mmCIF file of C-alpha atoms in Angstrom:
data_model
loop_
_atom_site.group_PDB
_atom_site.id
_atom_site.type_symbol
_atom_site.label_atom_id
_atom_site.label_comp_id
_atom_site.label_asym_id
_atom_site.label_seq_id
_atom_site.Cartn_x
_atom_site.Cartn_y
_atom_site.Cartn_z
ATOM 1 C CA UNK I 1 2.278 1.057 -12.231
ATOM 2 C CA UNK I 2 -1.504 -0.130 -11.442
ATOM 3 C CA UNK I 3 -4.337 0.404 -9.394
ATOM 4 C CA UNK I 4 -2.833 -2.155 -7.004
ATOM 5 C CA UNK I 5 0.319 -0.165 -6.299
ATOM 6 C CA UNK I 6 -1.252 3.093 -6.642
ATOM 7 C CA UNK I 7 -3.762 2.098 -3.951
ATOM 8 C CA UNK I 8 -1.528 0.559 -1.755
ATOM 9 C CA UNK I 9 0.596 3.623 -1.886
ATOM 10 C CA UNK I 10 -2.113 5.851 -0.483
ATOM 11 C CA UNK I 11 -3.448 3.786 1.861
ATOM 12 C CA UNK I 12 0.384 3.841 3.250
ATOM 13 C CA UNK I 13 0.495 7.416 3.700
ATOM 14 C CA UNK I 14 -3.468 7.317 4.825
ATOM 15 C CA UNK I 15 -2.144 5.030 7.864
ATOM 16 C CA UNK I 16 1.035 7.220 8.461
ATOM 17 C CA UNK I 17 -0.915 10.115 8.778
ATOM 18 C CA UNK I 18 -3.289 7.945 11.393
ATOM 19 C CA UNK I 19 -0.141 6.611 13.340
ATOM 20 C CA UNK I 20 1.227 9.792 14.071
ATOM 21 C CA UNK I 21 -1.796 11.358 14.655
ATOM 22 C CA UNK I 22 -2.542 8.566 17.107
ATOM 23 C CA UNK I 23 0.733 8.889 18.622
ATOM 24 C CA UNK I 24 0.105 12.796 18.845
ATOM 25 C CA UNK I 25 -2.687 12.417 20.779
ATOM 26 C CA UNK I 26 -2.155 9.724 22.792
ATOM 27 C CA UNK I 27 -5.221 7.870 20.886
ATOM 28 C CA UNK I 28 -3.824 4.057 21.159
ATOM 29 C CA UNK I 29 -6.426 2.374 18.848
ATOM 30 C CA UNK I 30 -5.564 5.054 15.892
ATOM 31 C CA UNK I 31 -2.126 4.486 16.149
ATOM 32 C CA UNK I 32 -2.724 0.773 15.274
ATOM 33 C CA UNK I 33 -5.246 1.429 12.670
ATOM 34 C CA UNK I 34 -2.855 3.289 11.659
ATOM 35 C CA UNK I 35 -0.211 0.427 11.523
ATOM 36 C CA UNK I 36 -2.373 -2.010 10.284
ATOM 37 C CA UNK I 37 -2.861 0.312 7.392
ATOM 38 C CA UNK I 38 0.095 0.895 6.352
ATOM 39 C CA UNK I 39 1.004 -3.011 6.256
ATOM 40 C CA UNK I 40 -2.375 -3.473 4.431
ATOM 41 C CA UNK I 41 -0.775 -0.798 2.073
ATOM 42 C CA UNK I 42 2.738 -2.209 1.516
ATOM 43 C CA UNK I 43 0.824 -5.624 0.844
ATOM 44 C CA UNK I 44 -1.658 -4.165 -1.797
ATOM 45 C CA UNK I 45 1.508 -2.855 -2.990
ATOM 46 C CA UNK I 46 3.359 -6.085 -3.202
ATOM 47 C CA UNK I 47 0.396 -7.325 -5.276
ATOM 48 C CA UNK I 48 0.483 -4.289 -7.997
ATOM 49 C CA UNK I 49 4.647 -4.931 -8.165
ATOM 50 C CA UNK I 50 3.903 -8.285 -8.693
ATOM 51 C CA UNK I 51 1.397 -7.985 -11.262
ATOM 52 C CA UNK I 52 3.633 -5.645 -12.975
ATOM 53 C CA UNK I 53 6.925 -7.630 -13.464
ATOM 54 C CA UNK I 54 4.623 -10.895 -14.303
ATOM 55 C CA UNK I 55 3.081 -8.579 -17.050
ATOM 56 C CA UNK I 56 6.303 -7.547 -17.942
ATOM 57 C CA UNK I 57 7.286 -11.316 -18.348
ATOM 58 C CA UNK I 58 4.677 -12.209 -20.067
ATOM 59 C CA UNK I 59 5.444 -9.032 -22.505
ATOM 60 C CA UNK I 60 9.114 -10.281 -22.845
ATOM 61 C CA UNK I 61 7.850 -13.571 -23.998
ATOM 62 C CA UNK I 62 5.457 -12.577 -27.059
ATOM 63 C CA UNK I 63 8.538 -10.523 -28.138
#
């Protein structure tokens, strides 16, 4: 696990937490920050998995 995936992680549950917060209040625009958050999370998270299984390769390799 990296900084990547870490980060993305958090800023998942960072935009959950503004989503239903949003939703709880009836505050449209933080419900989509929100949203938009927690894609920008999964992607930063896609990056840190990726960066981990080419390290991973690239460890299998030397071996």
């Amino acid at each position: 696990m990296n900084k990547d995936t870490v980060d993305g992680n958090l800023k998942q549950v960072k935009g959950s937490v503004k989503e239903a917060l949003g939703k709880v209040t009836g505050n449209t625009r933080l419900e989509v920050e929100g949203a938009t958050e927690k894609v920008a999370g999964k992607a930063q998270e896609a990056v840190g998995d990726t960066k981990d299984a080419a390290k991973k390769a690239a460890d299998k390799l030397r071996d």
